[in-house]
Tab-separated table of C-alpha atoms and ligand atoms in Angstrom:
chain	number	residue	atom	x	y	z
A	1	MET	CA	-152.050	-28.209	-60.321
A	2	ASP	CA	-154.832	-30.297	-61.791
A	3	LYS	CA	-158.104	-29.343	-63.373
A	4	PHE	CA	-161.244	-31.327	-64.170
A	5	VAL	CA	-162.660	-31.364	-67.659
A	6	ILE	CA	-166.294	-32.431	-67.600
A	7	GLU	CA	-168.406	-33.235	-70.624
A	8	GLY	CA	-171.898	-32.482	-69.382
A	9	GLY	CA	-175.218	-34.045	-70.225
A	10	ARG	CA	-174.367	-37.670	-69.457
A	11	GLN	CA	-177.016	-39.493	-67.488
A	12	LEU	CA	-175.741	-41.192	-64.324
A	13	GLN	CA	-176.798	-44.814	-63.866
A	14	GLY	CA	-175.785	-47.550	-61.464
A	15	ALA	CA	-174.537	-47.903	-57.918
A	16	ILE	CA	-171.884	-46.076	-55.946
A	17	GLN	CA	-170.411	-46.621	-52.502
A	18	VAL	CA	-169.896	-43.836	-49.967
A	19	ASN	CA	-166.554	-43.551	-48.155
A	20	GLY	CA	-165.895	-42.817	-44.509
A	21	ALA	CA	-166.484	-39.232	-43.394
A	22	LYS	CA	-163.419	-36.984	-43.384
A	23	ASN	CA	-164.919	-34.762	-40.691
A	24	ALA	CA	-165.556	-37.764	-38.444
A	25	ALA	CA	-162.170	-39.389	-39.101
A	26	LEU	CA	-160.068	-36.285	-38.324
A	27	PRO	CA	-161.149	-35.793	-34.664
A	28	MET	CA	-161.204	-39.576	-34.160
A	29	MET	CA	-157.557	-39.715	-35.242
A	30	ALA	CA	-156.770	-36.820	-32.882
A	31	ALA	CA	-158.371	-38.781	-30.025
A	32	SER	CA	-155.285	-41.049	-30.109
A	33	LEU	CA	-153.499	-38.226	-28.249
A	34	LEU	CA	-155.588	-39.154	-25.192
A	35	LEU	CA	-153.828	-42.520	-24.974
A	36	GLU	CA	-150.762	-43.484	-23.008
A	37	GLN	CA	-147.381	-44.350	-24.487
A	38	GLY	CA	-147.536	-47.775	-26.140
A	39	ASP	CA	-151.334	-47.708	-26.687
A	40	ARG	CA	-152.946	-48.066	-30.116
A	41	LEU	CA	-156.112	-46.794	-31.731
A	42	VAL	CA	-157.272	-48.620	-34.859
A	43	LEU	CA	-159.812	-47.011	-37.205
A	44	ARG	CA	-161.523	-48.689	-40.159
A	45	ASN	CA	-163.236	-47.022	-43.134
A	46	VAL	CA	-160.802	-44.083	-43.104
A	47	PRO	CA	-160.931	-42.231	-46.445
A	48	ASN	CA	-157.658	-41.722	-48.292
A	49	LEU	CA	-157.596	-37.931	-48.562
A	50	VAL	CA	-155.109	-35.094	-48.408
A	51	ASP	CA	-156.603	-33.814	-45.122
A	52	ILE	CA	-156.306	-37.248	-43.522
A	53	ARG	CA	-152.633	-37.401	-44.516
A	54	THR	CA	-152.115	-33.910	-43.089
A	55	MET	CA	-153.570	-35.053	-39.757
A	56	GLY	CA	-151.244	-38.096	-39.918
A	57	THR	CA	-148.252	-35.786	-40.354
A	58	LEU	CA	-149.370	-33.606	-37.450
A	59	LEU	CA	-149.851	-36.616	-35.167
A	60	GLY	CA	-146.362	-37.759	-36.186
A	61	LYS	CA	-145.001	-34.484	-34.783
A	62	LEU	CA	-146.925	-35.195	-31.595
A	63	GLY	CA	-145.409	-38.625	-30.932
A	64	VAL	CA	-148.030	-40.797	-32.660
A	65	ARG	CA	-146.880	-43.214	-35.380
A	66	VAL	CA	-149.637	-43.397	-37.988
A	67	THR	CA	-149.714	-46.293	-40.428
A	68	ARG	CA	-152.224	-47.235	-43.075
A	69	ASN	CA	-153.225	-50.544	-44.627
A	70	ARG	CA	-156.024	-49.992	-47.180
A	71	ASP	CA	-158.834	-48.299	-45.244
A	72	VAL	CA	-157.449	-49.233	-41.812
A	73	MET	CA	-155.398	-46.670	-39.954
A	74	THR	CA	-153.423	-47.405	-36.818
A	75	MET	CA	-152.338	-44.698	-34.410
A	76	HIS	CA	-149.568	-45.934	-32.119
A	77	VAL	CA	-148.460	-43.588	-29.344
A	78	THR	CA	-144.672	-43.825	-29.196
A	79	ASP	CA	-143.986	-40.664	-27.183
A	80	ASP	CA	-146.649	-38.968	-25.051
A	81	THR	CA	-144.719	-35.776	-24.317
A	82	PRO	CA	-144.744	-33.454	-27.386
A	83	VAL	CA	-147.375	-30.679	-27.257
A	84	ILE	CA	-146.564	-28.351	-30.172
A	85	ALA	CA	-148.734	-28.238	-33.312
A	86	PRO	CA	-146.638	-26.084	-35.667
A	87	TYR	CA	-147.839	-23.377	-38.031
A	88	GLU	CA	-146.465	-25.174	-41.138
A	89	ILE	CA	-149.041	-27.930	-40.665
A	90	VAL	CA	-151.963	-26.051	-39.092
A	91	LYS	CA	-151.944	-23.508	-41.948
A	92	LYS	CA	-152.696	-26.344	-44.376
A	93	MET	CA	-155.780	-27.543	-42.529
A	94	ARG	CA	-158.000	-25.802	-39.993
A	95	ALA	CA	-159.142	-29.129	-38.551
A	96	SER	CA	-155.656	-29.379	-36.994
A	97	ILE	CA	-157.271	-27.466	-34.118
A	98	CYS	CA	-158.776	-30.843	-33.082
A	99	VAL	CA	-155.492	-31.734	-31.352
A	100	LEU	CA	-155.955	-28.923	-28.802
A	101	GLY	CA	-158.566	-30.694	-26.637
A	102	PRO	CA	-156.820	-34.078	-26.355
A	103	LEU	CA	-153.407	-32.474	-25.709
A	104	VAL	CA	-154.939	-30.460	-22.882
A	105	GLY	CA	-156.808	-33.531	-21.557
A	106	ARG	CA	-153.934	-36.003	-21.511
A	107	ARG	CA	-150.670	-34.033	-21.644
A	108	ARG	CA	-152.049	-31.063	-19.672
A	109	ALA	CA	-150.354	-28.566	-21.986
A	110	ALA	CA	-150.604	-27.500	-25.615
A	111	LYS	CA	-149.097	-25.018	-28.012
A	112	VAL	CA	-151.207	-25.030	-31.147
A	113	SER	CA	-150.835	-22.564	-33.989
A	114	GLN	CA	-154.079	-20.576	-34.235
A	115	PRO	CA	-155.809	-21.346	-37.537
A	116	GLY	CA	-156.427	-18.314	-39.723
A	117	GLY	CA	-159.588	-17.380	-41.578
A	118	CYS	CA	-160.359	-19.084	-44.858
A	119	VAL	CA	-162.277	-18.492	-48.017
A	120	ILE	CA	-165.614	-19.505	-46.453
A	121	GLY	CA	-165.367	-16.942	-43.662
A	122	VAL	CA	-163.586	-15.604	-40.593
A	123	ARG	CA	-163.890	-18.832	-38.559
A	124	PRO	CA	-162.843	-17.794	-35.046
A	125	VAL	CA	-161.950	-20.272	-32.273
A	126	ASP	CA	-163.302	-18.252	-29.341
A	127	LEU	CA	-165.769	-21.004	-28.367
A	128	HIS	CA	-162.960	-23.569	-28.147
A	129	VAL	CA	-160.968	-21.192	-25.960
A	130	ARG	CA	-163.941	-20.247	-23.779
A	131	GLY	CA	-164.945	-23.881	-23.278
A	132	LEU	CA	-161.447	-24.966	-22.245
A	133	ALA	CA	-161.062	-21.938	-19.972
A	134	ASP	CA	-164.329	-22.964	-18.263
A	135	LEU	CA	-162.613	-26.282	-17.450
A	136	GLY	CA	-159.856	-24.400	-15.629
A	137	VAL	CA	-157.359	-24.315	-18.496
A	138	GLU	CA	-155.189	-21.211	-18.658
A	139	ILE	CA	-155.147	-20.412	-22.328
A	140	ALA	CA	-153.848	-17.392	-24.207
A	141	MET	CA	-152.725	-16.399	-27.683
A	142	LYS	CA	-149.004	-15.726	-27.886
A	143	ARG	CA	-147.245	-14.939	-31.158
A	144	GLY	CA	-149.846	-16.755	-33.261
A	145	TYR	CA	-150.027	-19.800	-30.996
A	146	LEU	CA	-152.720	-20.830	-28.525
A	147	GLU	CA	-150.736	-21.764	-25.432
A	148	ALA	CA	-152.559	-23.815	-22.831
A	149	ASP	CA	-151.612	-24.838	-19.311
A	150	ALA	CA	-154.062	-27.404	-18.002
A	151	SER	CA	-152.504	-28.235	-14.642
A	152	ASN	CA	-155.821	-27.213	-13.015
A	153	LEU	CA	-158.132	-29.050	-15.442
A	154	LYS	CA	-161.428	-29.835	-13.680
A	155	GLY	CA	-164.924	-30.893	-14.700
A	156	ARG	CA	-167.383	-27.972	-14.697
A	157	THR	CA	-170.383	-26.614	-16.613
A	158	VAL	CA	-169.517	-25.306	-20.074
A	159	TYR	CA	-171.874	-23.353	-22.351
A	160	LEU	CA	-170.891	-23.605	-26.026
A	161	GLY	CA	-173.551	-21.497	-27.776
A	162	GLY	CA	-172.230	-18.915	-30.240
A	163	ALA	CA	-173.646	-16.345	-32.630
A	164	TYR	CA	-173.932	-18.988	-35.370
A	165	GLY	CA	-174.969	-21.883	-33.153
A	166	PRO	CA	-172.748	-24.442	-31.446
A	167	SER	CA	-169.305	-25.289	-32.795
A	168	VAL	CA	-168.629	-28.785	-34.142
A	169	THR	CA	-164.869	-28.946	-33.550
A	170	GLY	CA	-165.276	-26.721	-30.451
A	171	THR	CA	-167.589	-29.330	-28.900
A	172	GLN	CA	-165.153	-32.082	-29.908
A	173	ASN	CA	-162.230	-30.257	-28.287
A	174	VAL	CA	-164.037	-29.618	-25.004
A	175	LEU	CA	-165.281	-33.209	-24.951
A	176	MET	CA	-161.771	-34.592	-25.447
A	177	ALA	CA	-160.442	-32.408	-22.627
A	178	ALA	CA	-163.346	-33.283	-20.309
A	179	VAL	CA	-163.059	-37.085	-20.546
A	180	LEU	CA	-159.826	-37.029	-18.520
A	181	ALA	CA	-160.760	-34.081	-16.248
A	182	GLU	CA	-161.469	-34.871	-12.627
A	183	GLY	CA	-165.169	-34.590	-11.757
A	184	THR	CA	-168.258	-34.010	-13.888
A	185	THR	CA	-168.462	-31.785	-16.946
A	186	LEU	CA	-171.792	-30.631	-18.318
A	187	ILE	CA	-171.578	-29.304	-21.883
A	188	GLU	CA	-174.648	-27.208	-22.707
A	189	CYS	CA	-175.408	-26.231	-26.305
A	190	ALA	CA	-173.153	-28.970	-27.637
A	191	ALA	CA	-173.116	-29.551	-31.387
A	192	CYS	CA	-175.195	-32.627	-32.293
A	193	GLU	CA	-173.635	-33.449	-35.688
A	194	PRO	CA	-173.167	-37.184	-36.411
A	195	GLU	CA	-169.407	-36.491	-36.444
A	196	VAL	CA	-169.617	-35.314	-32.810
A	197	GLN	CA	-171.692	-38.368	-31.914
A	198	ALA	CA	-169.147	-40.633	-33.613
A	199	LEU	CA	-166.311	-39.116	-31.592
A	200	ALA	CA	-168.263	-39.497	-28.336
A	201	GLU	CA	-169.005	-43.170	-29.126
A	202	LEU	CA	-165.317	-43.735	-29.856
A	203	LEU	CA	-164.300	-42.077	-26.574
A	204	ASN	CA	-166.742	-44.299	-24.659
A	205	GLY	CA	-165.172	-47.269	-26.454
A	206	MET	CA	-161.821	-46.057	-25.078
A	207	GLY	CA	-163.223	-46.066	-21.536
A	208	ALA	CA	-164.731	-42.565	-21.252
A	209	ARG	CA	-168.096	-41.988	-19.582
A	210	ILE	CA	-170.187	-39.680	-21.762
A	211	GLU	CA	-173.985	-39.503	-21.601
A	212	GLY	CA	-176.470	-37.615	-23.739
A	213	ILE	CA	-174.730	-38.444	-27.022
A	214	GLY	CA	-176.600	-36.857	-29.945
A	215	SER	CA	-178.272	-34.249	-27.720
A	216	PRO	CA	-177.196	-30.647	-26.999
A	217	ARG	CA	-176.452	-31.584	-23.364
A	218	LEU	CA	-173.478	-33.885	-22.833
A	219	THR	CA	-172.562	-35.111	-19.370
A	220	VAL	CA	-169.029	-36.399	-18.875
A	221	GLN	CA	-167.791	-38.216	-15.769
A	222	GLY	CA	-164.020	-37.819	-15.874
A	223	VAL	CA	-161.886	-40.983	-15.747
A	224	SER	CA	-158.205	-41.322	-14.884
A	225	HIS	CA	-157.085	-42.953	-18.147
A	226	LEU	CA	-158.343	-44.324	-21.442
A	227	HIS	CA	-157.302	-47.423	-23.379
A	228	GLY	CA	-156.796	-48.240	-27.045
A	229	THR	CA	-159.676	-49.624	-29.110
A	230	LYS	CA	-160.914	-50.398	-32.626
A	231	ALA	CA	-163.733	-48.501	-34.319
A	232	ALA	CA	-165.191	-47.713	-37.732
A	233	VAL	CA	-165.630	-44.252	-39.226
A	234	ILE	CA	-169.238	-43.369	-40.133
A	235	PRO	CA	-170.184	-42.885	-43.806
A	236	ASP	CA	-169.765	-39.395	-45.229
A	237	ARG	CA	-173.231	-37.784	-45.345
A	238	ILE	CA	-171.973	-34.883	-47.448
A	239	GLU	CA	-170.386	-37.159	-50.031
A	240	ALA	CA	-173.630	-39.159	-50.200
A	241	ALA	CA	-175.660	-35.964	-50.666
A	242	THR	CA	-173.238	-34.772	-53.374
A	243	PHE	CA	-173.867	-38.004	-55.322
A	244	MET	CA	-177.609	-37.440	-54.865
A	245	ALA	CA	-177.242	-33.978	-56.400
A	246	ALA	CA	-175.174	-35.322	-59.318
A	247	ALA	CA	-177.817	-37.976	-59.982
A	248	ALA	CA	-180.588	-35.376	-59.785
A	249	VAL	CA	-179.173	-32.947	-62.359
A	250	THR	CA	-178.361	-35.694	-64.882
A	251	ARG	CA	-181.831	-37.309	-64.839
A	252	GLY	CA	-180.018	-40.184	-63.238
A	253	ASN	CA	-181.052	-43.438	-61.609
A	254	VAL	CA	-178.444	-44.042	-58.960
A	255	ARG	CA	-178.223	-46.222	-55.880
A	256	ILE	CA	-175.984	-44.786	-53.163
A	257	ASN	CA	-174.725	-47.625	-50.999
A	258	LYS	CA	-173.035	-47.726	-47.586
A	259	CYS	CA	-174.570	-44.440	-46.447
A	260	ARG	CA	-176.609	-43.425	-43.394
A	261	PRO	CA	-179.973	-41.996	-44.530
A	262	ASP	CA	-180.811	-41.371	-40.849
A	263	HIS	CA	-177.997	-38.766	-40.846
A	264	MET	CA	-179.453	-37.112	-43.963
A	265	ILE	CA	-183.016	-36.200	-43.039
A	266	ALA	CA	-182.699	-32.529	-44.094
A	267	PRO	CA	-181.097	-33.184	-47.525
A	268	LEU	CA	-183.661	-35.949	-48.179
A	269	GLU	CA	-186.485	-33.592	-47.204
A	270	SER	CA	-185.129	-30.879	-49.512
A	271	PHE	CA	-185.147	-33.401	-52.367
A	272	ARG	CA	-188.746	-34.309	-51.524
A	273	MET	CA	-189.724	-30.619	-51.552
A	274	ALA	CA	-188.025	-30.254	-54.948
A	275	GLY	CA	-190.057	-33.177	-56.269
A	276	ILE	CA	-187.024	-35.421	-56.808
A	277	GLU	CA	-187.932	-39.034	-56.148
A	278	THR	CA	-185.823	-40.843	-53.564
A	279	GLU	CA	-186.222	-44.103	-51.743
A	280	SER	CA	-184.087	-45.240	-48.849
A	281	GLY	CA	-183.332	-48.268	-46.695
A	282	GLU	CA	-181.087	-48.707	-43.701
A	283	ASP	CA	-177.834	-48.009	-45.571
A	284	TRP	CA	-178.816	-47.001	-49.103
A	285	ILE	CA	-180.607	-44.279	-51.024
A	286	ASP	CA	-182.030	-44.504	-54.549
A	287	VAL	CA	-182.442	-41.352	-56.605
A	288	HIS	CA	-184.740	-41.442	-59.661
A	289	SER	CA	-184.678	-38.086	-61.341
A	290	THR	CA	-186.745	-36.736	-64.226
A	291	GLY	CA	-184.487	-33.686	-64.383
A	292	SER	CA	-187.251	-31.244	-63.467
A	293	PHE	CA	-187.229	-29.647	-60.028
A	294	LYS	CA	-189.615	-27.469	-58.062
A	295	PRO	CA	-188.063	-24.389	-56.456
A	296	VAL	CA	-187.231	-24.717	-52.771
A	297	ASP	CA	-186.615	-22.324	-49.877
A	298	ILE	CA	-183.959	-23.695	-47.530
A	299	THR	CA	-181.778	-22.406	-44.710
A	300	THR	CA	-178.532	-23.966	-43.552
A	301	LEU	CA	-178.573	-24.732	-39.829
A	302	PRO	CA	-176.679	-26.792	-37.273
A	303	TYR	CA	-177.551	-30.516	-37.378
A	304	PRO	CA	-180.187	-31.871	-37.831
A	305	GLY	CA	-180.814	-28.819	-40.031
A	306	PHE	CA	-179.730	-28.530	-43.648
A	307	PRO	CA	-175.887	-28.818	-43.737
A	308	THR	CA	-173.848	-25.841	-44.912
A	309	ASP	CA	-171.450	-28.364	-46.471
A	310	PHE	CA	-174.197	-29.318	-48.964
A	311	GLN	CA	-175.306	-25.766	-49.746
A	312	ALA	CA	-173.231	-25.246	-52.921
A	313	GLN	CA	-174.165	-28.626	-54.413
A	314	PHE	CA	-177.863	-28.039	-53.750
A	315	MET	CA	-177.612	-24.564	-55.262
A	316	ALA	CA	-176.350	-26.191	-58.466
A	317	VAL	CA	-179.507	-28.336	-58.487
A	318	MET	CA	-181.773	-25.354	-57.809
A	319	SER	CA	-180.092	-23.437	-60.667
A	320	LEU	CA	-182.094	-25.769	-62.887
A	321	GLY	CA	-185.338	-25.461	-60.887
A	322	SER	CA	-188.636	-24.395	-62.458
A	323	GLY	CA	-188.926	-21.126	-60.514
A	324	ILE	CA	-187.316	-19.010	-57.837
A	325	SER	CA	-185.471	-20.742	-54.987
A	326	VAL	CA	-183.991	-19.103	-51.910
A	327	ILE	CA	-180.989	-20.429	-50.012
A	328	THR	CA	-180.131	-18.720	-46.731
A	329	GLU	CA	-176.712	-19.403	-45.186
A	330	LYS	CA	-176.899	-19.240	-41.388
A	331	ILE	CA	-173.599	-20.977	-40.552
A	332	TYR	CA	-171.097	-19.148	-42.762
A	333	PRO	CA	-172.703	-15.889	-43.982
A	334	ASP	CA	-169.980	-15.455	-46.628
A	335	ARG	CA	-169.992	-18.972	-48.037
A	336	PHE	CA	-171.089	-17.983	-51.550
A	337	MET	CA	-167.841	-18.166	-53.525
A	338	HIS	CA	-169.503	-20.562	-55.959
A	339	VAL	CA	-172.180	-18.018	-56.948
A	340	PRO	CA	-170.116	-16.016	-59.483
A	341	GLU	CA	-168.746	-19.269	-60.927
A	342	LEU	CA	-172.235	-20.756	-61.338
A	343	THR	CA	-173.371	-17.559	-63.049
A	344	ARG	CA	-170.495	-18.015	-65.538
A	345	MET	CA	-172.237	-21.246	-66.443
A	346	GLY	CA	-175.521	-19.456	-67.109
A	347	ALA	CA	-177.135	-19.765	-63.674
A	348	LYS	CA	-179.254	-16.790	-62.585
A	349	ILE	CA	-178.370	-16.111	-58.981
A	350	ARG	CA	-178.493	-12.895	-56.993
A	351	LYS	CA	-176.786	-12.719	-53.625
A	352	GLU	CA	-178.687	-10.616	-51.128
A	353	GLY	CA	-176.935	-10.464	-47.757
A	354	THR	CA	-176.810	-14.016	-46.439
A	355	CYS	CA	-179.323	-15.224	-49.042
A	356	ALA	CA	-178.959	-16.400	-52.593
A	357	ILE	CA	-181.995	-15.931	-54.809
A	358	ILE	CA	-181.890	-18.404	-57.648
A	359	ALA	CA	-184.065	-18.093	-60.735
A	360	GLY	CA	-183.982	-21.527	-62.321
A	361	VAL	CA	-182.881	-21.782	-65.967
A	362	ASP	CA	-183.601	-24.556	-68.493
A	363	GLN	CA	-179.960	-25.258	-69.259
A	364	LEU	CA	-176.496	-24.472	-67.900
A	365	THR	CA	-173.598	-24.148	-70.322
A	366	GLY	CA	-170.045	-25.364	-69.874
A	367	ALA	CA	-167.429	-22.736	-68.980
A	368	GLU	CA	-164.034	-22.354	-67.364
A	369	VAL	CA	-164.541	-21.901	-63.626
A	370	MET	CA	-162.412	-21.737	-60.522
A	371	ALA	CA	-162.740	-23.969	-57.455
A	372	SER	CA	-162.411	-21.870	-54.290
A	373	ASP	CA	-163.011	-24.371	-51.498
A	374	LEU	CA	-163.961	-27.996	-51.086
A	375	ARG	CA	-167.757	-27.756	-51.184
A	376	ALA	CA	-167.906	-24.888	-53.700
A	377	SER	CA	-165.864	-27.124	-56.010
A	378	ALA	CA	-168.275	-29.996	-55.487
A	379	GLY	CA	-171.118	-27.635	-56.457
A	380	LEU	CA	-169.285	-26.782	-59.676
A	381	VAL	CA	-168.779	-30.477	-60.459
A	382	VAL	CA	-172.532	-31.042	-60.047
A	383	ALA	CA	-173.277	-28.061	-62.317
A	384	GLY	CA	-170.718	-29.267	-64.876
A	385	MET	CA	-172.373	-32.681	-65.078
A	386	ALA	CA	-175.636	-31.001	-66.123
A	387	ALA	CA	-174.177	-28.316	-68.391
A	388	GLU	CA	-174.180	-28.397	-72.160
A	389	GLY	CA	-170.652	-28.864	-73.509
A	390	PHE	CA	-167.387	-28.834	-71.602
A	391	THR	CA	-166.726	-27.366	-68.161
A	392	GLU	CA	-163.180	-26.872	-66.929
A	393	ILE	CA	-162.775	-26.603	-63.181
A	394	HIS	CA	-159.403	-25.230	-62.156
A	395	ARG	CA	-157.678	-25.843	-58.803
A	396	VAL	CA	-159.310	-29.178	-58.051
A	397	TYR	CA	-156.861	-29.789	-55.219
A	398	HIS	CA	-159.688	-28.426	-53.085
A	399	ILE	CA	-161.814	-31.417	-54.122
A	400	ASP	CA	-159.024	-33.857	-53.297
A	401	ARG	CA	-159.138	-32.653	-49.691
A	402	GLY	CA	-162.582	-34.164	-49.226
A	403	TYR	CA	-163.532	-36.529	-52.065
A	404	GLN	CA	-161.466	-39.614	-52.853
A	405	ASN	CA	-161.127	-40.388	-56.592
A	406	LEU	CA	-164.233	-38.357	-57.350
A	407	GLU	CA	-163.685	-38.312	-61.108
A	408	ARG	CA	-163.177	-42.072	-61.359
A	409	ARG	CA	-166.218	-42.838	-59.259
A	410	LEU	CA	-168.436	-40.493	-61.286
A	411	CYS	CA	-167.069	-42.029	-64.502
A	412	ASP	CA	-168.076	-45.462	-63.157
A	413	LEU	CA	-171.659	-44.112	-63.171
A	414	GLY	CA	-171.383	-42.961	-66.775
A	415	ALA	CA	-170.070	-39.419	-66.342
A	416	ARG	CA	-167.271	-38.026	-68.483
A	417	VAL	CA	-164.849	-36.336	-66.105
A	418	SER	CA	-161.134	-36.246	-66.716
A	419	ARG	CA	-158.331	-34.952	-64.554
A	420	VAL	CA	-155.788	-32.943	-66.447
A	421	SER	CA	-152.463	-31.661	-65.170
A	422	GLU	CA	-151.978	-27.965	-65.732
A	423	LYS	CA	-148.294	-27.490	-66.384
A	424	LYS	CA	-146.675	-24.152	-65.582
A	425	ASP	CA	-146.175	-23.469	-69.304
A	426	ASN	CA	-149.923	-23.919	-69.819
A	427	THR	CA	-149.697	-27.052	-71.939
A	428	TYR	CA	-152.126	-29.663	-70.717
A	429	ILE	CA	-151.469	-33.363	-70.374
A	430	ARG	CA	-154.452	-35.674	-70.407
A	431	GLU	CA	-154.250	-38.248	-67.619
A	432	ALA	CA	-157.471	-40.201	-67.470
A	433	VAL	CA	-161.004	-40.206	-68.727
B	1	LIG	N1	-167.689	-20.236	-34.651
B	1	LIG	C1	-167.466	-19.213	-33.782
B	1	LIG	N2	-166.538	-19.400	-32.795
B	1	LIG	C2	-165.863	-20.572	-32.650
B	1	LIG	C3	-166.108	-21.618	-33.539
B	1	LIG	C4	-167.039	-21.423	-34.543
B	1	LIG	O1	-168.074	-18.156	-33.883
B	1	LIG	O2	-165.051	-20.675	-31.734
B	1	LIG	C5	-168.677	-20.060	-35.729
B	1	LIG	C6	-168.077	-20.300	-37.104
B	1	LIG	O3	-167.448	-19.161	-37.610
B	1	LIG	C7	-169.316	-20.697	-37.882
B	1	LIG	C8	-170.122	-21.506	-36.871
B	1	LIG	O4	-169.644	-21.065	-35.591
B	1	LIG	O5	-170.048	-19.550	-38.217
B	1	LIG	C9	-169.970	-23.005	-36.975
B	1	LIG	O6	-168.581	-23.350	-37.041
B	1	LIG	P1	-168.029	-24.706	-36.455
B	1	LIG	O7	-167.064	-24.415	-35.373
B	1	LIG	O8	-169.164	-25.625	-36.128
B	1	LIG	O9	-167.211	-25.266	-37.687
B	1	LIG	P2	-165.920	-26.159	-37.603
B	1	LIG	O10	-166.019	-27.041	-36.438
B	1	LIG	O11	-164.711	-25.302	-37.769
B	1	LIG	C10	-166.889	-28.164	-38.998
B	1	LIG	C11	-166.541	-28.850	-40.283
B	1	LIG	C12	-166.847	-27.917	-41.447
B	1	LIG	C13	-168.335	-27.573	-41.402
B	1	LIG	C14	-168.695	-26.951	-40.049
B	1	LIG	C15	-170.179	-26.672	-39.882
B	1	LIG	C16	-164.722	-30.273	-39.574
B	1	LIG	C17	-163.300	-30.611	-39.638
B	1	LIG	N3	-165.122	-29.196	-40.250
B	1	LIG	O12	-166.066	-27.008	-38.949
B	1	LIG	O13	-166.588	-28.654	-42.632
B	1	LIG	O14	-168.649	-26.669	-42.427
B	1	LIG	O15	-168.277	-27.835	-38.982
B	1	LIG	O16	-170.915	-27.833	-40.019
B	1	LIG	O17	-165.497	-30.985	-38.958
B	1	LIG	C18	-165.987	-28.949	-44.891
B	1	LIG	O18	-165.931	-30.161	-44.689
B	1	LIG	O19	-165.953	-28.460	-46.047
B	1	LIG	C19	-166.109	-28.040	-43.761
B	1	LIG	C20	-165.808	-26.744	-43.848
């Protein structure tokens, strides 16, 4: 296992490029299951991440040969009959559930291990199941697997609203089943995230007929088959926002290139409210930070609201605010694993139900902390960059699931972050600075 050792207090300066979005690339890769034997789907700007490789392995089990050349990934369907997504792979990555919709749509059957809960919450899949059942799919949980028989798949009206809003991967699954269902499907209360839009655009590029992209009402005219195509993965809005946060806490002057500011209205607005200067163009954002922030009251919401995946990183910024900030988590009520770790670094945060009340401090101090999930870890990295002295973040494999070469890229901006292997006998080997 690796850990990060961060020497805080280094000002970030310069330019950085954002990679393709993991959460867009994963369902786009899964969409290859909608193709016929012999067809190919080619995706550009695919980030090189553990989760992407896990999806590649899963697709391999499902008859799709996945190859990679730099940032280009090719999915070649060599056998369009397998339908089983096994537990050994699904347990590693919840997003494996994205294969359910396309298997049902094209192969008319699926047996997908049901993902369990995870550290950020219970994370049920009832909306996925309800949506597919509305399309005439017989679906039931048997011995830990969701088993689906889609011989009667038909376009119908599907309502995808849940207690915490619409579901991102639930919408993607229903959409991928609906594109090959006979007749018209109306998805009401669809998730509007850019990653859902990107999938819908890809599907239309493969010959699907989806209207209303980007809105909560998607209309799908079923077609009899799709064809291979080439497409690019959209930039990662959460990675871009994480760099913004790192620039902010280090009094940095950073240009973030190859991003989509139009996908980041809520994070940009929260920076404006905090008094952090930003400027943006079509595909770039500049952050000019003085290091002093006004307190902010924000609530995570489905897109275009403030993203839950940027909550921990923004909390690290607000830990250094000049007053009391409130962050309310409306997507994952339990997503506060970073709070006790941030308090180890001197942050003053009180969790109150689904809210965190943050009394800004003048300075954080380096400490040993534990990464618990991808975004919590990113929040700790941001805090570590601002803290006085050294911060050690254990279990950074969480970060590797969603950020490619994070330490090297931050070092290119002037940070001091090194990855260190933690050997079983507790002796540490320095790998890179
Ligand atoms: N929910 C239900 N029933 C369902 C599905 C979801 O109640 O059937 C609830 C969830 O428990 C949660 C809310 O609805 O409270 C939203 O969950 P959603 O289904 O939208 O999440 P997801 O599709 O499983 C994706 C991202 C997550 C991101 C969420 C919310 C991917 C692969 N994952 O998950 O990303 O937090 O949307 O935006 O797209 C991450 O990248 O770190 C990450 C966790």
